[in-house]
Coordinates of C-alpha atoms and ligand atoms in Angstrom, one line a residue:
M1 CA -6.3 -36.0 -1.9
D2 CA -8.8 -33.6 -0.5
F3 CA -6.9 -31.2 1.8
T4 CA -9.9 -29.2 3.0
N5 CA -10.0 -30.8 6.4
Y6 CA -6.4 -30.2 6.9
M7 CA -6.7 -26.4 6.5
S8 CA -6.8 -24.3 9.6
D9 CA -10.0 -22.4 10.5
R10 CA -7.9 -19.2 10.0
V11 CA -7.3 -19.8 6.3
K12 CA -10.5 -21.5 5.3
P13 CA -12.4 -18.3 4.5
M14 CA -9.4 -16.7 2.7
Q15 CA -9.3 -16.5 -1.1
G16 CA -6.3 -16.0 -3.3
S17 CA -5.9 -12.4 -4.3
S18 CA -7.7 -11.8 -7.5
I19 CA -5.2 -9.0 -8.1
R20 CA -2.4 -11.6 -8.1
A21 CA -4.6 -13.6 -10.5
M22 CA -4.6 -10.5 -12.7
F23 CA -0.9 -10.8 -13.1
K24 CA -1.5 -13.5 -15.8
F25 CA -3.0 -10.8 -17.9
L26 CA 0.2 -8.9 -17.8
E27 CA 1.8 -11.8 -19.6
Q28 CA -0.7 -11.7 -22.4
A29 CA 0.8 -9.2 -24.8
D30 CA -2.5 -8.2 -26.4
I31 CA -4.3 -7.2 -23.2
I32 CA -3.6 -3.8 -21.8
S33 CA -3.6 -4.2 -18.0
L34 CA -4.7 -1.3 -15.8
A35 CA -5.2 -3.9 -13.0
G36 CA -1.9 -4.5 -11.1
G37 CA -0.3 -2.1 -8.7
S38 CA 3.2 -2.4 -9.9
P39 CA 5.5 0.6 -10.3
A40 CA 6.7 1.7 -13.7
P41 CA 9.6 -0.6 -14.9
E42 CA 11.2 2.5 -16.5
S43 CA 11.6 3.9 -13.0
F44 CA 14.0 1.2 -11.8
P45 CA 17.7 2.2 -11.6
G46 CA 18.7 -1.1 -13.1
R47 CA 22.1 -0.3 -14.3
E48 CA 23.2 1.5 -11.1
L49 CA 21.9 -1.4 -9.0
A50 CA 23.6 -4.0 -11.2
E51 CA 27.0 -2.3 -10.7
I52 CA 26.4 -2.0 -7.0
A53 CA 25.3 -5.7 -6.6
S54 CA 28.3 -6.9 -8.6
E55 CA 30.7 -4.9 -6.4
L56 CA 29.1 -6.0 -3.2
L57 CA 29.2 -9.6 -4.2
A58 CA 32.9 -9.4 -5.3
E59 CA 34.1 -7.3 -2.3
K60 CA 31.7 -7.8 0.6
S61 CA 30.4 -11.3 0.2
H62 CA 31.4 -12.0 3.8
I63 CA 28.6 -9.6 4.8
C64 CA 26.0 -9.7 2.0
L65 CA 25.9 -13.5 1.8
Q66 CA 26.0 -14.0 5.5
Y67 CA 23.2 -14.0 8.1
G68 CA 22.3 -10.5 9.3
V69 CA 20.6 -8.8 12.2
T70 CA 16.8 -9.2 12.4
E71 CA 16.3 -5.4 12.8
G72 CA 18.0 -4.7 9.5
Y73 CA 21.3 -3.7 8.0
T74 CA 22.5 -0.8 10.2
P75 CA 23.5 1.7 7.5
L76 CA 20.1 1.2 5.8
R77 CA 18.3 1.6 9.1
E78 CA 20.2 4.9 9.7
I79 CA 19.2 6.2 6.2
V80 CA 15.6 5.3 6.8
K81 CA 15.6 6.9 10.3
G82 CA 17.0 10.0 8.6
R83 CA 14.3 10.0 6.0
M84 CA 11.7 9.4 8.7
A85 CA 12.8 12.7 10.3
K86 CA 11.3 14.4 7.3
V87 CA 7.8 13.1 8.1
D88 CA 8.0 12.7 11.9
S89 CA 9.9 14.5 14.7
H90 CA 12.2 11.9 16.4
K91 CA 10.5 10.3 19.3
E92 CA 12.6 8.8 22.1
Y93 CA 10.3 5.8 22.5
D94 CA 10.2 4.9 18.8
E95 CA 12.2 2.2 16.9
T96 CA 12.5 1.7 13.2
I97 CA 13.3 -1.7 11.7
I98 CA 13.7 -2.9 8.1
T99 CA 11.2 -5.5 6.9
S100 CA 10.6 -7.6 3.8
G101 CA 8.3 -5.0 2.3
A102 CA 5.6 -3.0 4.2
Q103 CA 3.4 -6.1 3.7
Q104 CA 5.5 -8.1 6.1
A105 CA 5.6 -5.2 8.6
I106 CA 1.8 -4.9 8.6
D107 CA 1.4 -8.6 9.0
L108 CA 3.8 -8.9 11.9
A109 CA 2.3 -5.9 13.7
L110 CA -1.1 -7.5 13.4
K111 CA 0.3 -10.8 14.6
A112 CA 1.8 -9.0 17.6
L113 CA -1.4 -7.1 18.6
I114 CA -4.5 -9.0 17.5
N115 CA -6.5 -11.7 19.3
K116 CA -9.3 -13.6 17.6
G117 CA -12.4 -11.4 17.5
D118 CA -10.6 -8.0 18.1
G119 CA -12.1 -5.3 16.0
I120 CA -10.2 -3.4 13.3
I121 CA -11.7 -0.4 11.4
V122 CA -10.6 -0.1 7.8
E123 CA -11.4 2.3 4.9
Q124 CA -13.7 0.7 2.5
P125 CA -12.5 -0.1 -0.2
S126 CA -9.0 -0.8 1.1
F127 CA -5.7 -2.6 0.2
I128 CA -6.3 -6.3 -0.3
G129 CA -3.0 -7.4 1.3
T130 CA -3.9 -5.9 4.6
L131 CA -7.5 -7.1 4.5
N132 CA -6.3 -10.7 4.0
S133 CA -3.7 -10.4 6.7
I134 CA -6.4 -9.1 9.1
R135 CA -8.6 -12.0 8.1
S136 CA -5.8 -14.5 8.8
Y137 CA -5.7 -13.4 12.4
E138 CA -9.5 -13.8 12.7
A139 CA -10.1 -10.2 13.6
K140 CA -13.5 -8.6 13.1
L141 CA -13.4 -6.1 10.2
F142 CA -15.4 -2.9 10.2
G143 CA -15.5 -0.8 7.0
V144 CA -16.1 2.9 6.8
P145 CA -16.9 4.7 3.5
M146 CA -14.4 7.0 1.8
Q147 CA -15.2 10.7 1.3
D148 CA -13.4 13.2 -0.8
D149 CA -11.2 14.2 2.1
G150 CA -10.6 10.7 3.5
M151 CA -12.4 8.2 5.6
D152 CA -15.8 9.1 7.1
L153 CA -15.0 10.0 10.7
E154 CA -18.6 10.1 11.8
A155 CA -19.1 6.5 10.7
T156 CA -15.7 5.7 12.4
E157 CA -16.9 7.2 15.7
E158 CA -20.2 5.3 15.6
I159 CA -18.3 2.0 15.4
L160 CA -15.8 3.1 18.1
K161 CA -18.7 3.8 20.4
T162 CA -20.2 0.4 20.3
E163 CA -17.5 -2.2 19.2
N164 CA -14.4 -3.6 20.8
I165 CA -11.9 -1.9 18.4
K166 CA -8.2 -2.2 18.8
I167 CA -6.8 -0.7 15.6
I168 CA -7.8 1.8 12.9
Y169 CA -6.0 1.0 9.6
T170 CA -5.6 3.9 7.2
I171 CA -3.8 4.6 3.9
A172 CA -4.2 8.3 4.5
T173 CA -2.2 9.5 1.5
F174 CA -3.1 8.6 -2.1
Q175 CA -5.1 5.7 -0.8
N176 CA -5.1 2.3 -2.5
P177 CA -7.5 1.9 -4.4
T178 CA -9.2 5.4 -4.4
G179 CA -6.2 7.7 -4.8
I180 CA -7.9 9.9 -2.1
T181 CA -5.8 11.9 0.4
M182 CA -7.1 12.6 4.0
S183 CA -7.2 16.3 4.9
N184 CA -4.9 17.6 7.7
E185 CA -8.0 18.4 9.7
K186 CA -9.2 14.8 9.5
R187 CA -5.8 13.5 10.4
K188 CA -5.9 15.5 13.6
K189 CA -9.4 14.4 14.3
L190 CA -8.7 10.8 13.7
L191 CA -5.9 10.9 16.2
E192 CA -8.2 12.6 18.7
L193 CA -10.7 9.8 18.2
A194 CA -8.0 7.2 18.7
K195 CA -7.1 8.8 22.0
K196 CA -10.7 9.2 23.1
Y197 CA -11.5 5.5 22.5
D198 CA -8.0 4.3 23.3
V199 CA -7.2 2.5 20.0
L200 CA -4.0 2.3 17.9
I201 CA -3.6 3.7 14.4
F202 CA -1.8 1.9 11.6
E203 CA -0.7 4.6 9.1
D204 CA 0.3 2.8 5.9
N205 CA 2.2 5.2 3.7
P206 CA 3.8 3.6 0.7
Y207 CA 2.7 6.3 -1.7
G208 CA 3.3 9.5 0.4
E209 CA 6.4 10.6 -1.5
L210 CA 4.7 10.3 -4.9
R211 CA 2.8 13.6 -4.9
F212 CA 2.6 15.3 -8.3
A213 CA -0.1 17.9 -7.6
G214 CA -1.6 19.8 -4.7
E215 CA -0.3 20.7 -1.2
P216 CA 1.6 18.3 1.1
T217 CA -0.1 16.9 4.1
V218 CA 1.3 16.0 7.5
T219 CA 1.7 12.4 8.6
I220 CA -0.6 11.2 11.4
K221 CA 2.6 9.9 13.0
S222 CA 4.0 13.4 13.3
L223 CA 1.0 14.5 15.4
D224 CA 1.3 11.6 17.8
T225 CA 3.0 12.1 21.1
E226 CA 2.2 8.7 22.8
G227 CA 3.3 6.0 20.4
R228 CA -0.3 5.4 19.4
V229 CA 0.5 5.4 15.7
L230 CA 2.5 2.7 14.0
Y231 CA 3.9 3.9 10.7
F232 CA 4.6 1.7 7.7
G233 CA 7.0 2.7 4.8
S234 CA 8.1 1.0 1.7
F235 CA 10.9 1.2 -1.0
S236 CA 8.7 -0.6 -3.5
K237 CA 7.3 2.4 -5.2
I238 CA 10.4 4.7 -4.9
L239 CA 13.3 2.3 -5.7
S240 CA 12.3 -1.3 -6.5
A241 CA 9.4 -3.5 -5.6
G242 CA 11.3 -6.8 -6.2
L243 CA 14.0 -6.0 -3.6
R244 CA 11.2 -6.4 -1.0
L245 CA 12.3 -3.6 1.3
G246 CA 10.0 -1.8 3.7
W247 CA 10.1 -0.5 7.3
V248 CA 8.0 0.1 10.4
T249 CA 8.4 2.8 13.0
A250 CA 6.7 2.0 16.3
H251 CA 7.0 2.3 20.0
K252 CA 9.8 0.1 21.3
D253 CA 7.5 -2.0 23.5
I254 CA 5.5 -3.1 20.5
M255 CA 8.7 -3.3 18.4
D256 CA 10.3 -5.8 20.8
K257 CA 7.5 -8.2 19.9
I258 CA 7.6 -7.5 16.2
V259 CA 11.3 -8.3 16.1
V260 CA 10.8 -11.7 17.8
L261 CA 8.0 -12.4 15.3
K262 CA 10.3 -11.4 12.4
Q263 CA 13.0 -13.6 13.7
V264 CA 10.8 -16.7 13.5
N265 CA 9.2 -15.5 10.2
D266 CA 12.3 -14.9 8.0
V267 CA 15.2 -14.2 10.4
H268 CA 16.0 -11.0 8.5
T269 CA 15.4 -9.3 5.2
P270 CA 18.0 -10.4 2.6
V271 CA 21.2 -8.6 3.4
L272 CA 22.3 -8.2 -0.2
N273 CA 19.0 -6.3 -1.0
Q274 CA 19.4 -4.1 2.0
M275 CA 23.0 -3.3 1.2
M276 CA 22.1 -2.5 -2.5
A277 CA 19.5 0.0 -1.4
A278 CA 21.8 1.6 1.2
E279 CA 24.7 1.8 -1.3
Y280 CA 22.4 3.3 -4.0
M281 CA 21.3 6.0 -1.6
T282 CA 24.9 6.7 -0.6
R283 CA 26.1 7.1 -4.2
Y284 CA 23.0 8.7 -5.7
S285 CA 20.3 11.1 -4.6
I286 CA 17.1 9.2 -4.0
D287 CA 15.2 12.5 -3.8
E288 CA 16.2 13.3 -7.3
H289 CA 15.2 9.8 -8.4
I290 CA 11.8 10.2 -6.6
A291 CA 11.3 13.6 -8.3
K292 CA 11.6 11.8 -11.7
I293 CA 9.1 9.2 -10.7
R294 CA 6.6 11.9 -9.5
K295 CA 6.9 13.6 -12.8
L296 CA 6.4 10.4 -14.7
Y297 CA 3.3 9.4 -12.7
G298 CA 1.9 12.9 -12.9
R299 CA 2.2 12.7 -16.7
K300 CA 0.6 9.2 -16.8
C301 CA -2.2 10.1 -14.5
G302 CA -2.9 13.3 -16.5
L303 CA -3.0 11.3 -19.8
M304 CA -5.5 8.8 -18.2
L305 CA -7.8 11.5 -16.8
E306 CA -7.6 13.4 -20.1
A307 CA -8.7 10.3 -22.0
M308 CA -11.4 9.5 -19.5
D309 CA -12.8 13.0 -19.7
K310 CA -12.9 12.6 -23.5
Y311 CA -14.3 9.1 -23.9
F312 CA -16.1 8.0 -20.8
P313 CA -19.9 8.4 -20.3
D314 CA -20.7 11.4 -18.1
Y315 CA -23.1 9.4 -15.8
C316 CA -20.0 8.0 -14.0
K317 CA -17.6 9.6 -11.6
Y318 CA -14.0 9.1 -10.8
T319 CA -11.4 10.4 -8.4
R320 CA -8.6 12.8 -9.5
P321 CA -5.6 11.8 -7.4
E322 CA -2.8 14.2 -6.6
G323 CA -0.2 11.4 -6.3
G324 CA 0.2 7.6 -6.0
L325 CA -0.7 4.9 -8.5
F326 CA -4.4 4.6 -8.6
L327 CA -7.8 6.1 -9.3
L328 CA -11.2 4.8 -8.6
Y329 CA -14.1 4.8 -11.2
T330 CA -17.7 4.5 -10.0
M331 CA -20.6 3.6 -12.1
P332 CA -24.2 4.2 -11.1
E333 CA -25.7 2.1 -8.4
G334 CA -26.7 -1.4 -9.6
Y335 CA -23.9 -1.9 -12.1
D336 CA -21.5 -4.7 -11.3
A337 CA -17.8 -4.1 -12.0
K338 CA -17.1 -7.8 -11.9
E339 CA -19.5 -8.4 -14.8
L340 CA -18.0 -5.4 -16.7
L341 CA -14.5 -6.9 -16.2
N342 CA -15.4 -10.0 -18.2
K343 CA -16.4 -7.8 -21.1
A344 CA -13.4 -5.6 -20.7
I345 CA -11.0 -8.6 -20.8
A346 CA -12.8 -9.8 -24.0
N347 CA -12.1 -6.2 -25.3
K348 CA -8.4 -6.6 -24.4
V349 CA -8.2 -4.3 -21.3
A350 CA -8.2 -5.2 -17.6
F351 CA -8.8 -3.5 -14.2
V352 CA -9.5 -4.5 -10.6
A353 CA -13.2 -4.9 -9.8
G354 CA -14.1 -3.1 -6.6
N355 CA -15.8 -6.1 -4.9
T356 CA -12.3 -7.6 -4.3
L357 CA -11.4 -4.6 -2.3
M358 CA -14.5 -4.5 -0.1
L359 CA -15.2 -6.4 3.1
D360 CA -17.9 -8.4 1.4
M361 CA -16.3 -9.7 -1.8
D362 CA -19.4 -11.5 -2.9
K363 CA -21.6 -8.4 -3.0
P364 CA -21.7 -6.6 -6.4
C365 CA -19.8 -3.4 -6.5
S366 CA -20.1 -0.5 -9.0
S367 CA -16.6 0.7 -8.6
F368 CA -13.3 -0.4 -10.1
R369 CA -9.7 0.5 -9.7
L370 CA -7.5 1.8 -12.5
N371 CA -3.7 1.8 -12.3
Y372 CA -1.7 4.3 -14.3
S373 CA 1.9 3.6 -13.2
L374 CA 2.6 0.4 -15.1
V375 CA 0.9 1.0 -18.5
A376 CA 3.1 2.5 -21.2
E377 CA 2.3 6.2 -21.9
D378 CA 1.5 5.5 -25.6
K379 CA -1.1 2.9 -24.6
I380 CA -3.1 4.9 -22.1
E381 CA -5.5 6.5 -24.6
T382 CA -6.1 3.2 -26.4
A383 CA -6.8 1.4 -23.0
I384 CA -9.3 4.0 -22.0
K385 CA -11.0 3.9 -25.5
L386 CA -11.3 0.1 -25.2
L387 CA -12.8 0.5 -21.7
A388 CA -15.2 3.2 -22.9
E389 CA -16.5 0.8 -25.5
V390 CA -17.6 -1.7 -22.9
L391 CA -18.9 1.0 -20.5
Ligands
PLP401 C1 -1.5 0.4 0.7 C2 -0.4 -0.6 0.6 N1 0.3 -1.0 1.7 C3 1.3 -1.9 1.6 C4 1.7 -2.4 0.4 C5 2.8 -3.4 0.4 O1 4.0 -2.9 -0.1 P1 5.4 -3.6 -0.1 O2 5.7 -3.9 -1.5 O3 6.3 -2.7 0.6 O4 5.2 -4.9 0.7 C6 1.1 -2.0 -0.8 C7 1.5 -2.6 -2.1 O5 0.9 -2.4 -3.1 C8 0.0 -1.1 -0.7 O6 -0.7 -0.7 -1.7

């Protein structure tokens, strides 16, 4: 059967994530993948979580195997609210709910706010999951280039002046895919622009706690006094990606709608997973755990940059992140990272070609994303050497 005519107009232009497609390379043992965005498996507290899960199932099955509240398991919500206090002063009007990853929170917030044709400004390149979610709601995407200190605010204002924009989406800290962090000055200015042109900001911050160098920045959410900023957090990179736990903090008037949408989407995030995370953070210090992850990623990123400095041609440039999971490599204009990827795969190394992360995926792009969290430390130099050969 040909199902094309059955497909909704919404999904027709959408393509499967080529990053997901990359996951197949992770299964081929002889290819070193710098493509995915997965956290380091050695950072998962497997044994501790196994013990907790088995106790919960044995002693609290009446709770963890039962339906739960849509907003989230209360003890976990309280812990998340407590952690939010570190990055944002408590606002009376805000609510925080637990979601099935930040991905679901972003998708539901878009669903609550976006009509077909509404404009959304995004950094370019940006996170494919959000780009595809925006596409599925038939919003109009406007990309602004990245600069060393975050998104180009002059370009942002030019778009705000002329287009019907509702939301600015930013990954201000250790951006995916560039690794760039927005300066505090720009954060203030971005919020001023949002006020001036009356738009909302989505601050997506799954990497904020993974700083291994440089000075901390403030969250845009902490500067906001009106509820103009929706903040998205995630446990994926600080505890476990597979537990699918994230959260959103937003004004309660918006949250009321998000909660209804979550109810019809998945009723609630799995209770067992939420209880496991809450119990882990009650028994152990998550801050000590995160400190270890920061150290690990700082070391891995350092090894990658060291090898790149040594083996890569000097006509290319790359970002030097102070945290997070990624860096972006840019070849001279005219080179196509997609073409290079085929050669790289033949040489047993993989990355994400930049065109996938741009608004126009079909246009050749000279940048590509490298991930340093997943690859084993003793394979980093080899991976970079293999890539240098094809470069
Ligand atoms: C910028 C960004 N936002 C959101 C997500 C989704 O995170 P989660 O695993 O919490 O759904 C990711 C995942 O890689 C991401 O890179």
